[in-house]
Each structure stands twice: as C-alpha cells, then as structure tokens.
PDB file of C-alpha atoms in Angstrom:
ATOM      1  CA  MET A   1       0.000   0.000   0.000  1.00 37.00           C
ATOM      2  CA  ALA A   2       1.355   3.440  -0.910  1.00 40.00           C
ATOM      3  CA  LEU A   3       2.368   5.742   1.935  1.00 45.00           C
ATOM      4  CA  LYS A   4       0.375   8.963   2.213  1.00 50.00           C
ATOM      5  CA  TYR A   5       3.314  11.136   3.300  1.00 48.00           C
ATOM      6  CA  THR A   6       6.795  10.948   1.816  1.00 47.00           C
ATOM      7  CA  ASN A   7       8.554  11.313   5.162  1.00 50.00           C
ATOM      8  CA  ARG A   8       6.798   8.337   6.721  1.00 52.00           C
ATOM      9  CA  THR A   9       8.587   5.037   6.440  1.00 53.00           C
ATOM     10  CA  LYS A  10       7.343   1.538   7.080  1.00 56.00           C
ATOM     11  CA  ARG A  11       8.590   0.296  10.434  1.00 59.00           C
ATOM     12  CA  PRO A  12       9.276  -3.436  10.592  1.00 60.00           C
ATOM     13  CA  ALA A  13       7.344  -5.217  13.350  1.00 61.00           C
ATOM     14  CA  TYR A  14       5.689  -1.943  14.475  1.00 62.00           C
ATOM     15  CA  TRP A  15       2.587  -3.679  15.806  1.00 65.00           C
ATOM     16  CA  LYS A  16       4.740  -6.186  17.681  1.00 69.00           C
ATOM     17  CA  TYR A  17       6.335  -3.283  19.582  1.00 69.00           C
ATOM     18  CA  TYR A  18       2.944  -1.632  19.985  1.00 69.00           C
ATOM     19  CA  GLU A  19       1.430  -4.687  21.718  1.00 76.00           C
ATOM     20  CA  ARG A  20       4.491  -5.575  23.793  1.00 82.00           C
ATOM     21  CA  ALA A  21       4.765  -2.024  25.145  1.00 84.00           C
ATOM     22  CA  ARG A  22       1.696  -2.820  27.322  1.00 89.00           C
ATOM     23  CA  ILE A  23       0.506   0.759  27.197  1.00 91.00           C
ATOM     24  CA  LYS A  24      -2.862  -0.228  28.717  1.00 91.00           C
ATOM     25  CA  ASP A  25      -1.416  -2.174  31.621  1.00 93.00           C
ATOM     26  CA  TYR A  26      -2.443  -0.469  34.905  1.00 95.00           C
ATOM     27  CA  ARG A  27       0.607  -1.567  36.880  1.00 95.00           C
ATOM     28  CA  LYS A  28       3.130  -0.673  34.185  1.00 95.00           C
ATOM     29  CA  THR A  29       1.498   2.708  33.586  1.00 96.00           C
ATOM     30  CA  TRP A  30       1.516   3.440  37.329  1.00 96.00           C
ATOM     31  CA  ASP A  31       5.190   2.476  37.749  1.00 96.00           C
ATOM     32  CA  THR A  32       6.239   4.460  34.655  1.00 96.00           C
ATOM     33  CA  ALA A  33       4.356   7.583  35.771  1.00 96.00           C
ATOM     34  CA  ILE A  34       5.710   7.394  39.339  1.00 97.00           C
ATOM     35  CA  SER A  35       9.295   7.115  38.011  1.00 96.00           C
ATOM     36  CA  PHE A  36       9.015  10.611  36.481  1.00 97.00           C
ATOM     37  CA  ILE A  37       7.446  12.321  39.508  1.00 96.00           C
ATOM     38  CA  SER A  38       9.749  14.146  41.907  1.00 94.00           C
ATOM     39  CA  GLU A  39       8.532  15.211  45.373  1.00 91.00           C
ATOM     40  CA  LYS A  40      10.312  18.569  45.271  1.00 91.00           C
ATOM     41  CA  ASP A  41       8.556  19.699  42.054  1.00 93.00           C
ATOM     42  CA  ILE A  42       4.966  18.975  43.112  1.00 95.00           C
ATOM     43  CA  PRO A  43       3.087  22.319  43.325  1.00 94.00           C
ATOM     44  CA  TYR A  44       1.439  21.718  46.730  1.00 92.00           C
ATOM     45  CA  LYS A  45       2.432  20.581  50.209  1.00 92.00           C
ATOM     46  CA  PHE A  46       0.598  18.786  52.970  1.00 91.00           C
ATOM     47  CA  SER A  47      -0.631  20.885  55.860  1.00 88.00           C
ATOM     48  CA  LYS A  48       1.094  20.268  59.195  1.00 86.00           C
ATOM     49  CA  ARG A  49      -2.310  20.397  60.896  1.00 88.00           C
ATOM     50  CA  GLY A  50      -4.777  17.565  61.142  1.00 84.00           C
ATOM     51  CA  ARG A  51      -4.463  13.982  59.993  1.00 86.00           C
ATOM     52  CA  LYS A  52      -1.921  13.122  57.302  1.00 87.00           C
ATOM     53  CA  PRO A  53      -3.292  11.857  53.943  1.00 88.00           C
ATOM     54  CA  ASN A  54      -3.046   8.121  53.297  1.00 90.00           C
ATOM     55  CA  LEU A  55      -1.179   8.600  50.021  1.00 94.00           C
ATOM     56  CA  THR A  56       2.134  10.373  49.464  1.00 94.00           C
ATOM     57  CA  ARG A  57       2.271  13.409  47.198  1.00 95.00           C
ATOM     58  CA  LYS A  58       3.840  11.293  44.426  1.00 95.00           C
ATOM     59  CA  GLU A  59       1.015   8.802  44.685  1.00 96.00           C
ATOM     60  CA  LEU A  60      -1.585  11.582  44.545  1.00 96.00           C
ATOM     61  CA  VAL A  61      -0.053  12.900  41.314  1.00 97.00           C
ATOM     62  CA  GLY A  62       0.022   9.328  39.989  1.00 96.00           C
ATOM     63  CA  MET A  63      -3.669   9.032  40.883  1.00 96.00           C
ATOM     64  CA  ALA A  64      -4.455  12.126  38.781  1.00 96.00           C
ATOM     65  CA  ILE A  65      -2.456  10.747  35.842  1.00 97.00           C
ATOM     66  CA  LEU A  66      -4.303   7.417  35.913  1.00 96.00           C
ATOM     67  CA  TYR A  67      -7.664   9.208  36.158  1.00 96.00           C
ATOM     68  CA  VAL A  68      -7.020  10.856  32.779  1.00 96.00           C
ATOM     69  CA  TYR A  69      -4.882   8.087  31.246  1.00 95.00           C
ATOM     70  CA  PHE A  70      -7.653   5.464  31.439  1.00 95.00           C
ATOM     71  CA  ASP A  71     -10.556   7.959  31.126  1.00 93.00           C
ATOM     72  CA  LEU A  72     -12.038   6.933  34.479  1.00 93.00           C
ATOM     73  CA  ASP A  73     -14.344   8.688  36.907  1.00 93.00           C
ATOM     74  CA  PHE A  74     -13.212   9.366  40.482  1.00 94.00           C
ATOM     75  CA  ARG A  75     -15.277   6.538  41.956  1.00 95.00           C
ATOM     76  CA  GLU A  76     -13.450   4.102  39.656  1.00 95.00           C
ATOM     77  CA  VAL A  77     -10.131   5.628  40.735  1.00 95.00           C
ATOM     78  CA  GLU A  78     -11.161   5.108  44.383  1.00 95.00           C
ATOM     79  CA  HIS A  79     -11.425   1.348  43.735  1.00 95.00           C
ATOM     80  CA  LEU A  80      -8.229   1.218  41.642  1.00 95.00           C
ATOM     81  CA  ILE A  81      -5.893   2.844  44.177  1.00 95.00           C
ATOM     82  CA  PRO A  82      -5.963  -0.034  46.757  1.00 95.00           C
ATOM     83  CA  LEU A  83      -4.891  -2.467  44.017  1.00 95.00           C
ATOM     84  CA  LEU A  84      -1.829  -0.353  43.197  1.00 95.00           C
ATOM     85  CA  THR A  85      -0.808   1.041  46.603  1.00 94.00           C
ATOM     86  CA  ASN A  86      -2.565  -1.063  49.295  1.00 94.00           C
ATOM     87  CA  LYS A  87      -3.959   2.241  50.599  1.00 94.00           C
ATOM     88  CA  GLN A  88      -7.412   3.818  50.641  1.00 93.00           C
ATOM     89  CA  LEU A  89      -8.498   7.195  49.204  1.00 92.00           C
ATOM     90  CA  ASP A  90     -12.097   8.398  49.058  1.00 93.00           C
ATOM     91  CA  HIS A  91     -13.319   9.715  45.684  1.00 93.00           C
ATOM     92  CA  SER A  92     -14.071  13.151  47.210  1.00 93.00           C
ATOM     93  CA  ASN A  93     -10.400  13.440  48.190  1.00 93.00           C
ATOM     94  CA  CYS A  94      -9.408  12.342  44.688  1.00 94.00           C
ATOM     95  CA  VAL A  95     -11.323  15.356  43.356  1.00 94.00           C
ATOM     96  CA  ARG A  96      -9.716  17.708  45.889  1.00 94.00           C
ATOM     97  CA  TRP A  97      -6.109  16.654  45.219  1.00 95.00           C
ATOM     98  CA  PHE A  98      -6.645  16.628  41.454  1.00 96.00           C
ATOM     99  CA  GLY A  99      -7.674  20.282  41.637  1.00 95.00           C
ATOM    100  CA  LYS A 100      -4.385  21.234  43.297  1.00 96.00           C
ATOM    101  CA  LEU A 101      -2.308  20.389  40.212  1.00 97.00           C
ATOM    102  CA  THR A 102      -1.322  23.127  37.746  1.00 96.00           C
ATOM    103  CA  GLN A 103      -0.884  22.969  34.004  1.00 96.00           C
ATOM    104  CA  GLU A 104       2.642  24.399  34.369  1.00 96.00           C
ATOM    105  CA  TYR A 105       3.605  21.421  36.537  1.00 97.00           C
ATOM    106  CA  VAL A 106       2.072  18.936  34.088  1.00 97.00           C
ATOM    107  CA  ASN A 107       3.927  20.664  31.233  1.00 97.00           C
ATOM    108  CA  ASP A 108       7.196  20.184  33.154  1.00 97.00           C
ATOM    109  CA  LEU A 109       6.380  16.475  33.536  1.00 97.00           C
ATOM    110  CA  VAL A 110       5.702  16.219  29.794  1.00 97.00           C
ATOM    111  CA  PHE A 111       9.099  17.752  29.029  1.00 97.00           C
ATOM    112  CA  LYS A 112      10.807  15.433  31.512  1.00 97.00           C
ATOM    113  CA  VAL A 113       9.426  12.430  29.624  1.00 97.00           C
ATOM    114  CA  HIS A 114      10.367  14.065  26.302  1.00 97.00           C
ATOM    115  CA  LYS A 115      13.998  14.374  27.447  1.00 96.00           C
ATOM    116  CA  LYS A 116      14.125  10.642  28.171  1.00 96.00           C
ATOM    117  CA  ILE A 117      12.766   9.913  24.689  1.00 96.00           C
ATOM    118  CA  LEU A 118      15.428  12.180  23.156  1.00 95.00           C
ATOM    119  CA  GLU A 119      18.066   9.875  24.649  1.00 93.00           C
ATOM    120  CA  ILE A 120      16.698   7.195  22.319  1.00 92.00           C
ATOM    121  CA  ASP A 121      16.143   9.353  19.206  1.00 88.00           C
ATOM    122  CA  ASP A 122      16.619  13.110  18.730  1.00 91.00           C
ATOM    123  CA  ILE A 123      16.450  13.327  14.930  1.00 92.00           C
ATOM    124  CA  GLY A 124      13.445  15.219  13.595  1.00 93.00           C
ATOM    125  CA  ASP A 125      11.682  18.560  13.188  1.00 94.00           C
ATOM    126  CA  TYR A 126       9.382  20.537  15.467  1.00 96.00           C
ATOM    127  CA  ILE A 127       5.697  21.041  14.605  1.00 96.00           C
ATOM    128  CA  ALA A 128       3.333  23.526  16.277  1.00 96.00           C
ATOM    129  CA  ASP A 129      -0.433  23.090  16.182  1.00 95.00           C
ATOM    130  CA  SER A 130      -3.604  23.294  18.258  1.00 94.00           C
ATOM    131  CA  THR A 131      -6.991  21.609  18.456  1.00 94.00           C
ATOM    132  CA  LYS A 132     -10.328  22.175  20.168  1.00 94.00           C
ATOM    133  CA  VAL A 133     -12.162  19.878  22.567  1.00 94.00           C
ATOM    134  CA  THR A 134     -15.805  20.057  23.578  1.00 94.00           C
ATOM    135  CA  CYS A 135     -16.967  20.657  27.158  1.00 93.00           C
ATOM    136  CA  ASP A 136     -20.256  19.451  28.664  1.00 90.00           C
ATOM    137  CA  ARG A 137     -21.560  22.956  29.458  1.00 90.00           C
ATOM    138  CA  TYR A 138     -23.432  25.373  27.209  1.00 90.00           C
ATOM    139  CA  LYS A 139     -22.868  29.063  26.563  1.00 88.00           C
ATOM    140  CA  LYS A 140     -25.308  31.643  25.197  1.00 88.00           C
ATOM    141  CA  LEU A 141     -24.585  33.420  21.936  1.00 85.00           C
ATOM    142  CA  VAL A 142     -26.566  35.642  19.598  1.00 84.00           C
ATOM    143  CA  LYS A 143     -26.717  34.852  15.869  1.00 83.00           C
ATOM    144  CA  ALA A 144     -28.835  36.881  13.440  1.00 81.00           C
ATOM    145  CA  GLY A 145     -30.657  38.472  16.378  1.00 83.00           C
ATOM    146  CA  GLU A 146     -31.561  35.093  17.852  1.00 87.00           C
ATOM    147  CA  GLU A 147     -30.261  33.738  21.162  1.00 88.00           C
ATOM    148  CA  LEU A 148     -28.798  30.251  20.845  1.00 89.00           C
ATOM    149  CA  LEU A 149     -27.093  27.725  23.117  1.00 90.00           C
ATOM    150  CA  GLU A 150     -23.766  26.246  22.049  1.00 89.00           C
ATOM    151  CA  LEU A 151     -21.406  23.815  23.780  1.00 91.00           C
ATOM    152  CA  GLN A 152     -18.337  25.473  25.282  1.00 92.00           C
ATOM    153  CA  THR A 153     -14.973  24.588  23.767  1.00 94.00           C
ATOM    154  CA  TRP A 154     -11.446  24.490  25.162  1.00 95.00           C
ATOM    155  CA  LYS A 155      -8.206  24.547  23.193  1.00 96.00           C
ATOM    156  CA  LEU A 156      -5.040  22.473  23.453  1.00 96.00           C
ATOM    157  CA  HIS A 157      -1.844  24.097  22.122  1.00 96.00           C
ATOM    158  CA  THR A 158       1.084  21.768  21.437  1.00 96.00           C
ATOM    159  CA  LEU A 159       4.671  21.832  20.235  1.00 97.00           C
ATOM    160  CA  VAL A 160       5.692  18.345  19.133  1.00 97.00           C
ATOM    161  CA  MET A 161       8.712  16.674  17.567  1.00 96.00           C
ATOM    162  CA  TYR A 162       8.438  13.971  14.924  1.00 94.00           C
ATOM    163  CA  LEU A 163      11.175  11.428  15.666  1.00 92.00           C
ATOM    164  CA  THR A 164      12.273  10.151  12.266  1.00 88.00           C
ATOM    165  CA  LYS A 165      14.023   6.929  13.289  1.00 86.00           C
ATOM    166  CA  LEU A 166      11.303   5.740  15.653  1.00 86.00           C
ATOM    167  CA  GLY A 167       8.417   7.117  13.600  1.00 86.00           C
ATOM    168  CA  LEU A 168       6.806   8.503  16.763  1.00 90.00           C
ATOM    169  CA  VAL A 169       5.502  11.938  17.762  1.00 94.00           C
ATOM    170  CA  SER A 170       6.810  13.298  21.083  1.00 96.00           C
ATOM    171  CA  ILE A 171       5.339  16.346  22.842  1.00 97.00           C
ATOM    172  CA  VAL A 172       7.850  19.053  23.776  1.00 97.00           C
ATOM    173  CA  SER A 173       5.460  21.548  25.344  1.00 97.00           C
ATOM    174  CA  ILE A 174       1.735  21.748  26.025  1.00 97.00           C
ATOM    175  CA  PHE A 175      -0.666  24.518  27.025  1.00 97.00           C
ATOM    176  CA  ALA A 176      -4.452  24.794  27.419  1.00 96.00           C
ATOM    177  CA  SER A 177      -6.726  27.822  27.041  1.00 95.00           C
ATOM    178  CA  ARG A 178     -10.279  28.829  26.195  1.00 93.00           C
ATOM    179  CA  GLY A 179     -11.553  27.721  22.798  1.00 92.00           C
ATOM    180  CA  GLU A 180     -11.668  31.272  21.437  1.00 91.00           C
ATOM    181  CA  ALA A 181      -7.960  31.891  22.103  1.00 92.00           C
ATOM    182  CA  ASN A 182      -5.636  32.688  19.194  1.00 92.00           C
ATOM    183  CA  ASP A 183      -3.093  30.029  18.184  1.00 91.00           C
ATOM    184  CA  SER A 184      -0.171  32.384  17.650  1.00 93.00           C
ATOM    185  CA  PRO A 185       0.686  33.912  21.101  1.00 94.00           C
ATOM    186  CA  PRO A 186       1.107  30.584  22.979  1.00 95.00           C
ATOM    187  CA  LEU A 187       3.801  29.520  20.498  1.00 95.00           C
ATOM    188  CA  ARG A 188       6.157  32.392  21.344  1.00 94.00           C
ATOM    189  CA  ASN A 189       5.047  32.951  24.943  1.00 95.00           C
ATOM    190  CA  LYS A 190       4.618  29.392  26.230  1.00 95.00           C
ATOM    191  CA  HIS A 191       6.311  26.859  23.928  1.00 96.00           C
ATOM    192  CA  LEU A 192       9.483  28.482  22.621  1.00 95.00           C
ATOM    193  CA  LYS A 193      11.917  28.433  25.529  1.00 94.00           C
ATOM    194  CA  LYS A 194      15.686  28.247  25.220  1.00 93.00           C
ATOM    195  CA  ASP A 195      16.099  25.311  27.596  1.00 94.00           C
ATOM    196  CA  ARG A 196      13.456  23.200  25.830  1.00 94.00           C
ATOM    197  CA  ILE A 197      14.482  23.241  22.179  1.00 94.00           C
ATOM    198  CA  ILE A 198      17.400  21.930  20.124  1.00 95.00           C
ATOM    199  CA  ILE A 199      19.172  24.650  18.131  1.00 95.00           C
ATOM    200  CA  GLY A 200      19.242  24.346  14.340  1.00 95.00           C
ATOM    201  CA  LYS A 201      16.039  22.379  13.831  1.00 95.00           C
ATOM    202  CA  LEU A 202      13.129  23.322  11.587  1.00 95.00           C
ATOM    203  CA  LEU A 203       9.834  24.431  13.128  1.00 96.00           C
ATOM    204  CA  HIS A 204       6.750  23.828  10.976  1.00 95.00           C
ATOM    205  CA  ALA A 205       3.419  25.544  11.606  1.00 95.00           C
ATOM    206  CA  ASP A 206       0.283  26.436   9.660  1.00 93.00           C
ATOM    207  CA  LYS A 207      -1.114  29.850   8.693  1.00 92.00           C
ATOM    208  CA  GLY A 208      -2.552  30.485  12.140  1.00 92.00           C
ATOM    209  CA  PHE A 209       1.004  30.997  13.471  1.00 95.00           C
ATOM    210  CA  PHE A 210       2.227  33.282  10.672  1.00 94.00           C
ATOM    211  CA  GLY A 211       3.586  36.618  11.899  1.00 92.00           C
ATOM    212  CA  LYS A 212       6.752  38.587  12.537  1.00 93.00           C
ATOM    213  CA  GLU A 213       6.770  37.910  16.288  1.00 95.00           C
ATOM    214  CA  ASN A 214       6.852  34.130  15.873  1.00 95.00           C
ATOM    215  CA  ILE A 215       9.429  34.193  13.075  1.00 96.00           C
ATOM    216  CA  ARG A 216      11.726  36.475  15.061  1.00 95.00           C
ATOM    217  CA  LYS A 217      11.323  34.388  18.217  1.00 96.00           C
ATOM    218  CA  CYS A 218      12.347  31.257  16.307  1.00 96.00           C
ATOM    219  CA  LYS A 219      15.440  32.959  14.913  1.00 95.00           C
ATOM    220  CA  GLU A 220      16.405  34.332  18.338  1.00 96.00           C
ATOM    221  CA  LEU A 221      16.423  30.788  19.717  1.00 96.00           C
ATOM    222  CA  GLY A 222      18.369  29.356  16.770  1.00 96.00           C
ATOM    223  CA  LEU A 223      15.419  27.569  15.150  1.00 96.00           C
ATOM    224  CA  LYS A 224      14.626  27.649  11.430  1.00 95.00           C
ATOM    225  CA  PRO A 225      11.008  28.853  11.071  1.00 96.00           C
ATOM    226  CA  ASN A 226       8.944  27.214   8.343  1.00 95.00           C
ATOM    227  CA  ILE A 227       5.526  28.749   8.974  1.00 95.00           C
ATOM    228  CA  VAL A 228       3.002  28.709   6.131  1.00 94.00           C
ATOM    229  CA  PRO A 229       2.519  32.299   4.835  1.00 93.00           C
ATOM    230  CA  LYS A 230      -0.937  33.824   5.056  1.00 89.00           C
ATOM    231  CA  ASP A 231      -1.986  35.412   1.744  1.00 86.00           C
ATOM    232  CA  PRO A 232       1.635  35.745   0.440  1.00 83.00           C
ATOM    233  CA  GLU A 233       0.661  37.543  -2.763  1.00 82.00           C
ATOM    234  CA  ASN A 234      -0.799  40.520  -0.874  1.00 83.00           C
ATOM    235  CA  LEU A 235       1.888  41.000   1.769  1.00 85.00           C
ATOM    236  CA  THR A 236       3.058  44.589   2.249  1.00 86.00           C
ATOM    237  CA  ASP A 237       5.607  44.102   5.036  1.00 88.00           C
ATOM    238  CA  GLY A 238       9.183  43.851   3.683  1.00 91.00           C
ATOM    239  CA  TYR A 239      10.357  41.497   6.467  1.00 92.00           C
ATOM    240  CA  LEU A 240       7.587  38.980   5.748  1.00 92.00           C
ATOM    241  CA  LYS A 241       8.147  39.255   1.995  1.00 92.00           C
ATOM    242  CA  ARG A 242      11.822  38.339   2.428  1.00 93.00           C
ATOM    243  CA  TYR A 243      10.827  35.433   4.667  1.00 93.00           C
ATOM    244  CA  VAL A 244       8.455  34.045   2.011  1.00 92.00           C
ATOM    245  CA  ARG A 245      11.016  34.520  -0.770  1.00 92.00           C
ATOM    246  CA  LYS A 246      14.191  33.267   0.955  1.00 93.00           C
ATOM    247  CA  VAL A 247      13.303  31.185   4.028  1.00 93.00           C
ATOM    248  CA  TYR A 248       9.989  29.390   3.597  1.00 93.00           C
ATOM    249  CA  ASP A 249      10.321  25.825   2.236  1.00 93.00           C
ATOM    250  CA  ASN A 250       7.013  24.466   0.950  1.00 91.00           C
ATOM    251  CA  GLU A 251       8.444  21.033   0.125  1.00 91.00           C
ATOM    252  CA  ALA A 252       9.641  20.559   3.720  1.00 90.00           C
ATOM    253  CA  ARG A 253       6.158  21.540   4.913  1.00 88.00           C
ATOM    254  CA  LYS A 254       4.548  18.905   2.696  1.00 88.00           C
ATOM    255  CA  LYS A 255       6.793  16.206   4.169  1.00 86.00           C
ATOM    256  CA  ASN A 256       5.600  17.028   7.698  1.00 85.00           C
ATOM    257  CA  ARG A 257       1.955  17.680   6.875  1.00 83.00           C
ATOM    258  CA  GLY A 258      -0.521  15.788   9.008  1.00 84.00           C
ATOM    259  CA  LEU A 259       2.018  14.269  11.412  1.00 86.00           C
ATOM    260  CA  VAL A 260       0.683  16.129  14.441  1.00 84.00           C
ATOM    261  CA  GLU A 261      -2.684  14.465  13.811  1.00 83.00           C
ATOM    262  CA  THR A 262      -1.077  11.339  15.297  1.00 82.00           C
ATOM    263  CA  LEU A 263      -1.480  13.026  18.673  1.00 87.00           C
ATOM    264  CA  TYR A 264      -4.970  14.413  18.097  1.00 89.00           C
ATOM    265  CA  GLY A 265      -6.194  11.251  16.385  1.00 87.00           C
ATOM    266  CA  GLY A 266      -5.233   9.217  19.443  1.00 85.00           C
ATOM    267  CA  MET A 267      -7.109  11.631  21.699  1.00 87.00           C
ATOM    268  CA  GLU A 268     -10.168  11.459  19.435  1.00 87.00           C
ATOM    269  CA  THR A 269     -10.143   7.653  19.543  1.00 86.00           C
ATOM    270  CA  GLU A 270      -9.771   7.461  23.328  1.00 84.00           C
ATOM    271  CA  SER A 271     -11.938  10.354  24.561  1.00 85.00           C
ATOM    272  CA  TYR A 272     -13.877  11.660  21.515  1.00 87.00           C
ATOM    273  CA  MET A 273     -12.252  15.059  22.263  1.00 89.00           C
ATOM    274  CA  ARG A 274     -14.734  15.716  25.082  1.00 90.00           C
ATOM    275  CA  ILE A 275     -14.030  16.673  28.679  1.00 91.00           C
ATOM    276  CA  ARG A 276     -16.332  16.680  31.716  1.00 88.00           C
ATOM    277  CA  CYS A 277     -14.556  19.278  33.875  1.00 90.00           C
ATOM    278  CA  ARG A 278     -16.482  22.441  34.723  1.00 91.00           C
ATOM    279  CA  LYS A 279     -13.887  24.811  36.217  1.00 93.00           C
ATOM    280  CA  SER A 280     -11.397  26.574  33.934  1.00 94.00           C
ATOM    281  CA  HIS A 281      -8.484  25.464  36.092  1.00 96.00           C
ATOM    282  CA  THR A 282      -9.400  21.766  36.046  1.00 95.00           C
ATOM    283  CA  ARG A 283     -10.069  21.901  32.300  1.00 96.00           C
ATOM    284  CA  ASN A 284      -6.550  23.206  31.754  1.00 96.00           C
ATOM    285  CA  VAL A 285      -5.039  20.506  33.967  1.00 97.00           C
ATOM    286  CA  TYR A 286      -7.124  17.726  32.401  1.00 96.00           C
ATOM    287  CA  LEU A 287      -6.129  18.689  28.847  1.00 96.00           C
ATOM    288  CA  CYS A 288      -2.435  18.876  29.742  1.00 97.00           C
ATOM    289  CA  LEU A 289      -2.709  15.444  31.389  1.00 97.00           C
ATOM    290  CA  MET A 290      -4.142  14.141  28.112  1.00 96.00           C
ATOM    291  CA  GLY A 291      -0.884  15.279  26.538  1.00 96.00           C
ATOM    292  CA  LEU A 292       1.102  13.563  29.299  1.00 97.00           C
ATOM    293  CA  LYS A 293      -0.873  10.374  28.593  1.00 96.00           C
ATOM    294  CA  HIS A 294       0.312  10.447  24.965  1.00 95.00           C
ATOM    295  CA  GLU A 295       3.883  11.130  26.052  1.00 96.00           C
ATOM    296  CA  LEU A 296       3.990   8.236  28.529  1.00 96.00           C
ATOM    297  CA  ARG A 297       2.703   5.875  25.839  1.00 94.00           C
ATOM    298  CA  THR A 298       5.308   7.188  23.406  1.00 94.00           C
ATOM    299  CA  TYR A 299       8.048   6.616  25.984  1.00 95.00           C
ATOM    300  CA  MET A 300       6.916   3.021  26.613  1.00 93.00           C
ATOM    301  CA  ARG A 301       6.937   2.252  22.898  1.00 91.00           C
ATOM    302  CA  ALA A 302      10.236   4.034  22.258  1.00 91.00           C
ATOM    303  CA  SER A 303      11.946   2.175  25.128  1.00 89.00           C
ATOM    304  CA  LEU A 304      10.840  -1.177  23.744  1.00 86.00           C
ATOM    305  CA  MET A 305      11.834  -0.272  20.183  1.00 82.00           C
ATOM    306  CA  LYS A 306      15.276   0.734  21.463  1.00 74.00           C
ATOM    307  CA  PHE A 307      15.658  -2.631  23.213  1.00 64.00           C
ATOM    308  CA  PHE A 308      14.734  -4.630  20.110  1.00 62.00           C
ATOM    309  CA  TYR A 309      16.951  -2.443  17.911  1.00 59.00           C
ATOM    310  CA  LEU A 310      19.970  -3.066  20.183  1.00 52.00           C
ATOM    311  CA  PHE A 311      19.144  -6.784  20.310  1.00 47.00           C
ATOM    312  CA  ARG A 312      18.993  -7.041  16.514  1.00 51.00           C
ATOM    313  CA  THR A 313      22.228  -5.097  15.949  1.00 51.00           C
ATOM    314  CA  ASN A 314      24.165  -6.983  18.637  1.00 47.00           C
ATOM    315  CA  LEU A 315      22.910 -10.334  17.363  1.00 44.00           C
ATOM    316  CA  GLY A 316      23.923  -9.399  13.829  1.00 44.00           C
ATOM    317  CA  TYR A 317      27.364  -8.356  15.029  1.00 41.00           C
ATOM    318  CA  LEU A 318      27.857 -11.670  16.873  1.00 42.00           C
ATOM    319  CA  PHE A 319      26.736 -13.581  13.791  1.00 40.00           C
ATOM    320  CA  LEU A 320      29.267 -11.744  11.583  1.00 39.00           C
ATOM    321  CA  THR A 321      32.140 -12.272  14.048  1.00 45.00           C
ATOM    322  CA  MET A 322      31.328 -15.977  14.348  1.00 47.00           C
ATOM    323  CA  LYS A 323      31.523 -16.355  10.562  1.00 45.00           C
TER     324      LYS A 323
END
C-alpha cells in the first residue's frame, strides 16, 4: 500500500512493539508515571495540621495521571488505588487533590518524559499546532438576532517533535486555554523556551502561526522557522516578503503535513475530544494530562523499540564475528 506522506517510512514489526509495550497495563502505567514524579517539584504541600493523607504526594499525582490516562471517573479511581498502593483514598479526596495540580507542573512532567525519549532518538523537526475539545456545558450566543445555546470549547496548544528513526511523535510543550484563544501567542510565549528546544532544527506551523513575532522568536532561539505564509501575494511588510522569498520551504512543509494528527487522532479515539470538567483550572489541567498520557505511551513504545533495535544489531554483530 502506498504511503500517504513521503517522510513516513514503514517500520518493521511496528505492531509487535505496539502490543508488547503494554501501554494499557495499569501496573506498568503506574510504575512508569511514578518514576518521572519528583517530590520537590509537586506544586502543593501537605498541611502540618490535622491527619496526614493516606497517600504520598507522588502517589496523589500518579492518581491524577491514571484518572485521565484510562478515562475513568473518580469513583473508579477510588477502587483502583488499593490495588496499586494497598492504601485507601475516598473519591471526594481524589477530586480535591486533582484540583491542586497546575498545568505548568504537568507541562514540566511532559518535558521530563520528552527528554528521556530524546536519549533514544533526537532526529526530527518541530511542529506547532492546536486543536479544540468540547466541554459538557453550554454558553449563550446571539446569531442573526436570535439567542442560541452552544457547547463550550477548550483549546489544546502543542509543540511536538516527529522522531524520524522511531516514527513517533513526542510532545515538547503543552498549554491549554479557552476555545476562542488565538493560536499564535502561545507559540512564542509558552512553547518556545531556550532550555526546551534543540538549536538548528526546523519548526513547521500552519497559517494560524504566521507573523513577525513568531518568526523572530524562532530565529532568536536558533530555530529555522517554516511557517506557512498567510496570503503571500498581498503581503506589504518587507520582512515577511523576504521570509516568504528566501526562508519558507514548501516542500519541507509537505513532508511534515498531518504528522501532528497522530497526537490528536489518538485523543479522538480514546476520549472523543470531550471533557467533563467544569472549572477553567481543572479543564486546563485535564487537557495537559491528556498530553502527558500520549507522552507516557510514546516513551513506553520508544523504550521497547530501542531494546529490540539493540538486540537485533548486537545479534547481527555476533553472527558476523562468528563467521
């Protein structure tokens, strides 16, 4: 069967790795998540008054990750925790501790996992994109003089890296906002940070990110911007004209088109791009944890693919030396 995108390559035994990664194993997911959580980075502390919680802070963060990872409700989490920790936690306390997380902390966890994946494969380009999810609450709006009800939306902004050797998409940075928010500002204000990117790589983005601020920010950090121009024939700004004429590479864009949909397609399959949270804060945290869910799965697959790759190469080397 022909490949849809020229940069995608067929990966031998991909589904073998996919199944053996055990990405839906509760115990493995719990242990993997806990291994990335550090006590000192958690954004809340226990009060010195009253009775101490049954779970440690690491375990409470792990509880929140599993709640989103397996798309559970808090009563299901209440029954799952004793199986993993031999401790009890009421569902009302699950809700309370979940609300204490911040999207900045979850974003740091995502990057921590991304760094571990880079130790396996760091060849590839950056891609910026965003997508909307639907909430379960309505908002009023007026159209053609008529008052209507419409479901509220929330937006997930991501900066990802397509890892060429592994054929996997890894999230570098993640941010959540209201559905009406513009795509462009989060790229330069939230995603592009000096300590989180690799200098010299291409950054692909669609027309929603086109603008002088984003192009300049990329160049300041040593990235090569490849943002699709918006209405290039009618541009009046000299700086943007030069960018379109000398910098923009349409062929490179075509090679990376649609890759970020790997992330969003997985979310659509698992959760139908719907969230149940009602508060703005918990919506932000929940969406960022959806990104962390993808990143943990990517890490599990990448680790297994690395193991099999080393096994194959070492076995081949032994075979050649024996001959």
